[in-house]
Amino acid sequence: KKILPWQIYAKKVNIDNQNQNIYYNHAILKLYHIPVFYTPYLTHPTIDAKKRSGLLTISYERDSLLGNKISTPLFINLAPNYDLTYTPSFFRKDNIHHNAKYRHLFNNAKLDTEISYVKENKELRNYFQANDINLTKEKSSKWAINTNYNQTLPNDWNLALNSKKTSDHSYLRRYREDFNFYQTSQLNLNKNNP
């Protein structure tokens, strides 16, 4: 018999198909049959529910530079064809890294934009200096913007725009996994082969 990695146990479970919700009373989350979390009340959408606003899965990371990091993403369904995900991440010395991802589907195009920002406080900057991390000429406010736009044009043509910009290299090294860009822009116009 296959063991599920996680399960929710509850005294009472109510499935509301009309509103596409599942409600739990006195719920316990178990990982490999070991209780790890209790809540008196829990609700989440059914598997076939339409997209809606709400808190997404909270994540925890341990980073050698930033320490313990907890991210709490909030999904905001603005309309059927566009949405926003805002994720504050809390880490060492009471710093907050802000990240917002905006997605928009048009009839023949798609836009994805991601904006990130952090203002390193004095305690974090002192920690960096104490650990031989060079801060020479660095600003405490750091940011990055990444935009992708793709459009299908008449006569089998495609337009693609990709633009990436960041405040400085140190932002990418500290806060991003994909630190292979600093400032790039590309515009492509291609014709599909028949």
mmCIF file of C-alpha atoms in Angstrom:
data_model
loop_
_atom_site.group_PDB
_atom_site.id
_atom_site.type_symbol
_atom_site.label_atom_id
_atom_site.label_comp_id
_atom_site.label_asym_id
_atom_site.label_seq_id
_atom_site.Cartn_x
_atom_site.Cartn_y
_atom_site.Cartn_z
ATOM 1 C CA LYS A 1 0.000 0.000 0.000
ATOM 2 C CA LYS A 2 1.350 3.417 -1.031
ATOM 3 C CA ILE A 3 1.817 5.910 1.828
ATOM 4 C CA LEU A 4 0.701 9.451 1.065
ATOM 5 C CA PRO A 5 3.278 12.021 2.192
ATOM 6 C CA TRP A 6 0.610 14.264 3.751
ATOM 7 C CA GLN A 7 -3.035 13.967 4.794
ATOM 8 C CA ILE A 8 -5.624 16.102 6.569
ATOM 9 C CA TYR A 9 -7.613 14.450 9.352
ATOM 10 C CA ALA A 10 -10.661 16.154 10.894
ATOM 11 C CA LYS A 11 -13.547 15.486 13.265
ATOM 12 C CA LYS A 12 -15.963 16.805 10.638
ATOM 13 C CA VAL A 13 -15.570 17.416 6.883
ATOM 14 C CA ASN A 14 -18.170 19.193 4.766
ATOM 15 C CA ILE A 15 -17.892 19.378 0.962
ATOM 16 C CA ASP A 16 -19.872 22.277 -0.506
ATOM 17 C CA ASN A 17 -20.047 21.524 -4.236
ATOM 18 C CA GLN A 18 -22.150 24.583 -5.005
ATOM 19 C CA ASN A 19 -19.548 27.029 -3.650
ATOM 20 C CA GLN A 20 -16.656 24.678 -4.475
ATOM 21 C CA ASN A 21 -15.221 24.584 -0.940
ATOM 22 C CA ILE A 22 -14.173 21.893 1.549
ATOM 23 C CA TYR A 23 -14.599 22.768 5.258
ATOM 24 C CA TYR A 24 -12.820 21.005 8.151
ATOM 25 C CA ASN A 25 -13.537 21.182 11.890
ATOM 26 C CA HIS A 26 -10.616 20.377 14.214
ATOM 27 C CA ALA A 27 -8.203 19.602 11.375
ATOM 28 C CA ILE A 28 -4.798 17.985 11.827
ATOM 29 C CA LEU A 29 -2.202 17.958 9.076
ATOM 30 C CA LYS A 30 -0.060 14.828 9.165
ATOM 31 C CA LEU A 31 3.196 14.225 7.314
ATOM 32 C CA TYR A 32 3.830 10.496 6.946
ATOM 33 C CA HIS A 33 1.238 9.905 9.693
ATOM 34 C CA ILE A 34 2.988 12.274 12.119
ATOM 35 C CA PRO A 35 0.830 15.219 13.301
ATOM 36 C CA VAL A 36 2.568 18.507 12.492
ATOM 37 C CA PHE A 37 -0.181 21.151 12.506
ATOM 38 C CA TYR A 38 -3.572 21.639 14.162
ATOM 39 C CA THR A 39 -6.254 24.221 13.440
ATOM 40 C CA PRO A 40 -9.821 24.365 14.781
ATOM 41 C CA TYR A 41 -11.097 25.439 11.362
ATOM 42 C CA LEU A 42 -9.756 25.006 7.826
ATOM 43 C CA THR A 43 -11.167 25.540 4.362
ATOM 44 C CA HIS A 44 -9.824 25.222 0.832
ATOM 45 C CA PRO A 45 -11.277 25.036 -2.690
ATOM 46 C CA THR A 46 -12.350 21.750 -4.226
ATOM 47 C CA ILE A 47 -10.118 20.315 -6.926
ATOM 48 C CA ASP A 48 -12.428 21.546 -9.711
ATOM 49 C CA ALA A 49 -12.909 25.084 -8.320
ATOM 50 C CA LYS A 50 -12.407 28.127 -10.514
ATOM 51 C CA LYS A 51 -9.412 30.302 -9.690
ATOM 52 C CA ARG A 52 -9.970 32.749 -6.847
ATOM 53 C CA SER A 53 -8.122 35.070 -4.522
ATOM 54 C CA GLY A 54 -6.495 33.708 -1.393
ATOM 55 C CA LEU A 55 -3.370 32.758 0.495
ATOM 56 C CA LEU A 56 -1.154 30.246 -1.321
ATOM 57 C CA THR A 57 1.184 27.710 0.255
ATOM 58 C CA ILE A 58 3.524 29.300 2.789
ATOM 59 C CA SER A 59 7.156 28.298 2.296
ATOM 60 C CA TYR A 60 10.190 28.141 4.570
ATOM 61 C CA GLU A 61 13.831 28.208 3.496
ATOM 62 C CA ARG A 62 17.134 28.226 5.311
ATOM 63 C CA ASP A 63 19.682 30.388 3.508
ATOM 64 C CA SER A 64 23.333 30.661 4.577
ATOM 65 C CA LEU A 65 23.346 34.412 3.899
ATOM 66 C CA LEU A 66 19.776 35.523 4.714
ATOM 67 C CA GLY A 67 19.028 33.034 7.510
ATOM 68 C CA ASN A 68 15.524 31.671 8.041
ATOM 69 C CA LYS A 69 13.146 32.928 5.354
ATOM 70 C CA ILE A 70 9.347 32.605 5.410
ATOM 71 C CA SER A 71 7.354 33.514 2.285
ATOM 72 C CA THR A 72 3.584 34.083 2.383
ATOM 73 C CA PRO A 73 2.211 34.428 -1.181
ATOM 74 C CA LEU A 74 -1.184 36.043 -1.694
ATOM 75 C CA PHE A 75 -2.970 35.386 -4.999
ATOM 76 C CA ILE A 76 -5.376 38.125 -6.163
ATOM 77 C CA ASN A 77 -7.752 37.164 -8.961
ATOM 78 C CA LEU A 78 -8.430 40.538 -10.607
ATOM 79 C CA ALA A 79 -10.408 39.156 -13.573
ATOM 80 C CA PRO A 80 -10.670 35.875 -15.503
ATOM 81 C CA ASN A 81 -7.794 36.932 -17.766
ATOM 82 C CA TYR A 82 -5.449 38.745 -15.363
ATOM 83 C CA ASP A 83 -4.149 38.267 -11.830
ATOM 84 C CA LEU A 84 -1.505 39.328 -9.335
ATOM 85 C CA THR A 85 0.558 37.344 -6.836
ATOM 86 C CA TYR A 86 2.165 39.351 -4.040
ATOM 87 C CA THR A 87 4.774 37.548 -1.936
ATOM 88 C CA PRO A 88 6.414 39.155 1.073
ATOM 89 C CA SER A 89 9.393 37.152 2.359
ATOM 90 C CA PHE A 90 10.557 37.724 5.932
ATOM 91 C CA PHE A 91 14.204 37.015 6.766
ATOM 92 C CA ARG A 92 17.225 37.893 8.938
ATOM 93 C CA LYS A 93 17.187 41.096 11.029
ATOM 94 C CA ASP A 94 13.472 41.873 10.355
ATOM 95 C CA ASN A 95 13.931 42.559 6.643
ATOM 96 C CA ILE A 96 11.157 42.044 4.090
ATOM 97 C CA HIS A 97 11.662 41.183 0.426
ATOM 98 C CA HIS A 98 8.616 42.197 -1.656
ATOM 99 C CA ASN A 99 7.763 40.409 -4.909
ATOM 100 C CA ALA A 100 4.785 41.003 -7.210
ATOM 101 C CA LYS A 101 3.947 38.960 -10.330
ATOM 102 C CA TYR A 102 1.324 40.258 -12.727
ATOM 103 C CA ARG A 103 -0.085 38.059 -15.527
ATOM 104 C CA HIS A 104 -2.425 39.254 -18.273
ATOM 105 C CA LEU A 105 -3.887 37.211 -21.131
ATOM 106 C CA PHE A 106 -5.209 39.090 -24.160
ATOM 107 C CA ASN A 107 -7.000 37.644 -27.210
ATOM 108 C CA ASN A 108 -3.724 37.179 -29.068
ATOM 109 C CA ALA A 109 -1.068 38.147 -26.525
ATOM 110 C CA LYS A 110 0.342 37.408 -23.081
ATOM 111 C CA LEU A 111 2.084 39.760 -20.626
ATOM 112 C CA ASP A 112 4.068 38.644 -17.547
ATOM 113 C CA THR A 113 5.714 41.227 -15.295
ATOM 114 C CA GLU A 114 7.607 40.593 -12.066
ATOM 115 C CA ILE A 115 8.796 43.363 -9.745
ATOM 116 C CA SER A 116 10.918 42.756 -6.626
ATOM 117 C CA TYR A 117 12.104 45.193 -3.974
ATOM 118 C CA VAL A 118 14.007 45.119 -0.692
ATOM 119 C CA LYS A 119 15.343 47.834 1.601
ATOM 120 C CA GLU A 120 18.150 46.380 3.682
ATOM 121 C CA ASN A 121 18.036 47.789 7.191
ATOM 122 C CA LYS A 122 21.097 48.849 9.183
ATOM 123 C CA GLU A 123 21.262 45.608 11.194
ATOM 124 C CA LEU A 124 21.376 43.479 8.030
ATOM 125 C CA ARG A 125 24.041 45.664 6.443
ATOM 126 C CA ASN A 126 26.116 45.428 9.651
ATOM 127 C CA TYR A 127 25.731 41.635 9.485
ATOM 128 C CA PHE A 128 26.975 41.612 5.866
ATOM 129 C CA GLN A 129 30.021 43.710 6.788
ATOM 130 C CA ALA A 130 30.789 41.544 9.832
ATOM 131 C CA ASN A 131 30.818 38.517 7.500
ATOM 132 C CA ASP A 132 33.207 40.097 4.975
ATOM 133 C CA ILE A 133 30.538 40.887 2.413
ATOM 134 C CA ASN A 134 31.681 43.994 0.586
ATOM 135 C CA LEU A 135 29.094 46.809 0.622
ATOM 136 C CA THR A 136 31.259 49.463 -1.038
ATOM 137 C CA LYS A 137 29.086 51.978 -2.933
ATOM 138 C CA GLU A 138 25.983 49.820 -2.484
ATOM 139 C CA LYS A 139 22.601 51.355 -1.869
ATOM 140 C CA SER A 140 20.361 49.797 0.762
ATOM 141 C CA SER A 141 17.323 49.826 -1.586
ATOM 142 C CA LYS A 142 17.520 47.110 -4.220
ATOM 143 C CA TRP A 143 15.082 46.046 -6.928
ATOM 144 C CA ALA A 144 14.569 44.044 -10.113
ATOM 145 C CA ILE A 145 12.001 44.146 -12.932
ATOM 146 C CA ASN A 146 11.419 41.374 -15.472
ATOM 147 C CA THR A 147 8.834 41.761 -18.268
ATOM 148 C CA ASN A 148 7.880 39.284 -20.997
ATOM 149 C CA TYR A 149 5.377 40.082 -23.737
ATOM 150 C CA ASN A 150 4.393 37.707 -26.564
ATOM 151 C CA GLN A 151 1.884 38.483 -29.303
ATOM 152 C CA THR A 152 0.601 36.601 -32.314
ATOM 153 C CA LEU A 153 0.386 38.924 -35.326
ATOM 154 C CA PRO A 154 -1.452 38.491 -38.640
ATOM 155 C CA ASN A 155 0.077 36.344 -41.400
ATOM 156 C CA ASP A 156 1.814 33.945 -38.940
ATOM 157 C CA TRP A 157 4.112 36.547 -37.385
ATOM 158 C CA ASN A 158 5.080 36.544 -33.692
ATOM 159 C CA LEU A 159 6.329 39.468 -31.622
ATOM 160 C CA ALA A 160 8.305 38.838 -28.417
ATOM 161 C CA LEU A 161 9.672 41.412 -25.986
ATOM 162 C CA ASN A 162 11.825 40.524 -22.985
ATOM 163 C CA SER A 163 13.202 43.206 -20.686
ATOM 164 C CA LYS A 164 15.189 42.722 -17.460
ATOM 165 C CA LYS A 165 16.665 45.400 -15.252
ATOM 166 C CA THR A 166 18.013 45.476 -11.721
ATOM 167 C CA SER A 167 19.471 48.050 -9.354
ATOM 168 C CA ASP A 168 22.809 46.220 -9.007
ATOM 169 C CA HIS A 169 24.555 42.854 -9.147
ATOM 170 C CA SER A 170 24.451 42.343 -5.383
ATOM 171 C CA TYR A 171 20.638 42.240 -5.446
ATOM 172 C CA LEU A 172 20.731 39.313 -7.861
ATOM 173 C CA ARG A 173 23.391 37.436 -5.891
ATOM 174 C CA ARG A 174 21.534 37.800 -2.590
ATOM 175 C CA TYR A 175 17.870 37.538 -3.473
ATOM 176 C CA ARG A 176 17.480 35.718 -6.800
ATOM 177 C CA GLU A 177 18.273 32.226 -8.020
ATOM 178 C CA ASP A 178 18.437 33.331 -11.659
ATOM 179 C CA PHE A 179 21.157 35.958 -11.272
ATOM 180 C CA ASN A 180 22.356 35.689 -14.877
ATOM 181 C CA PHE A 181 21.072 39.124 -15.909
ATOM 182 C CA TYR A 182 21.789 42.680 -14.898
ATOM 183 C CA GLN A 183 20.229 44.735 -17.636
ATOM 184 C CA THR A 184 19.025 43.196 -20.893
ATOM 185 C CA SER A 185 16.301 43.823 -23.439
ATOM 186 C CA GLN A 186 15.362 41.776 -26.499
ATOM 187 C CA LEU A 187 12.810 42.361 -29.215
ATOM 188 C CA ASN A 188 12.131 39.548 -31.676
ATOM 189 C CA LEU A 189 9.866 39.415 -34.715
ATOM 190 C CA ASN A 190 9.557 35.937 -36.221
ATOM 191 C CA LYS A 191 7.483 34.377 -38.959
ATOM 192 C CA ASN A 192 6.189 30.843 -38.394
ATOM 193 C CA ASN A 193 7.113 28.334 -41.079
ATOM 194 C CA PRO A 194 4.089 26.836 -42.853
#
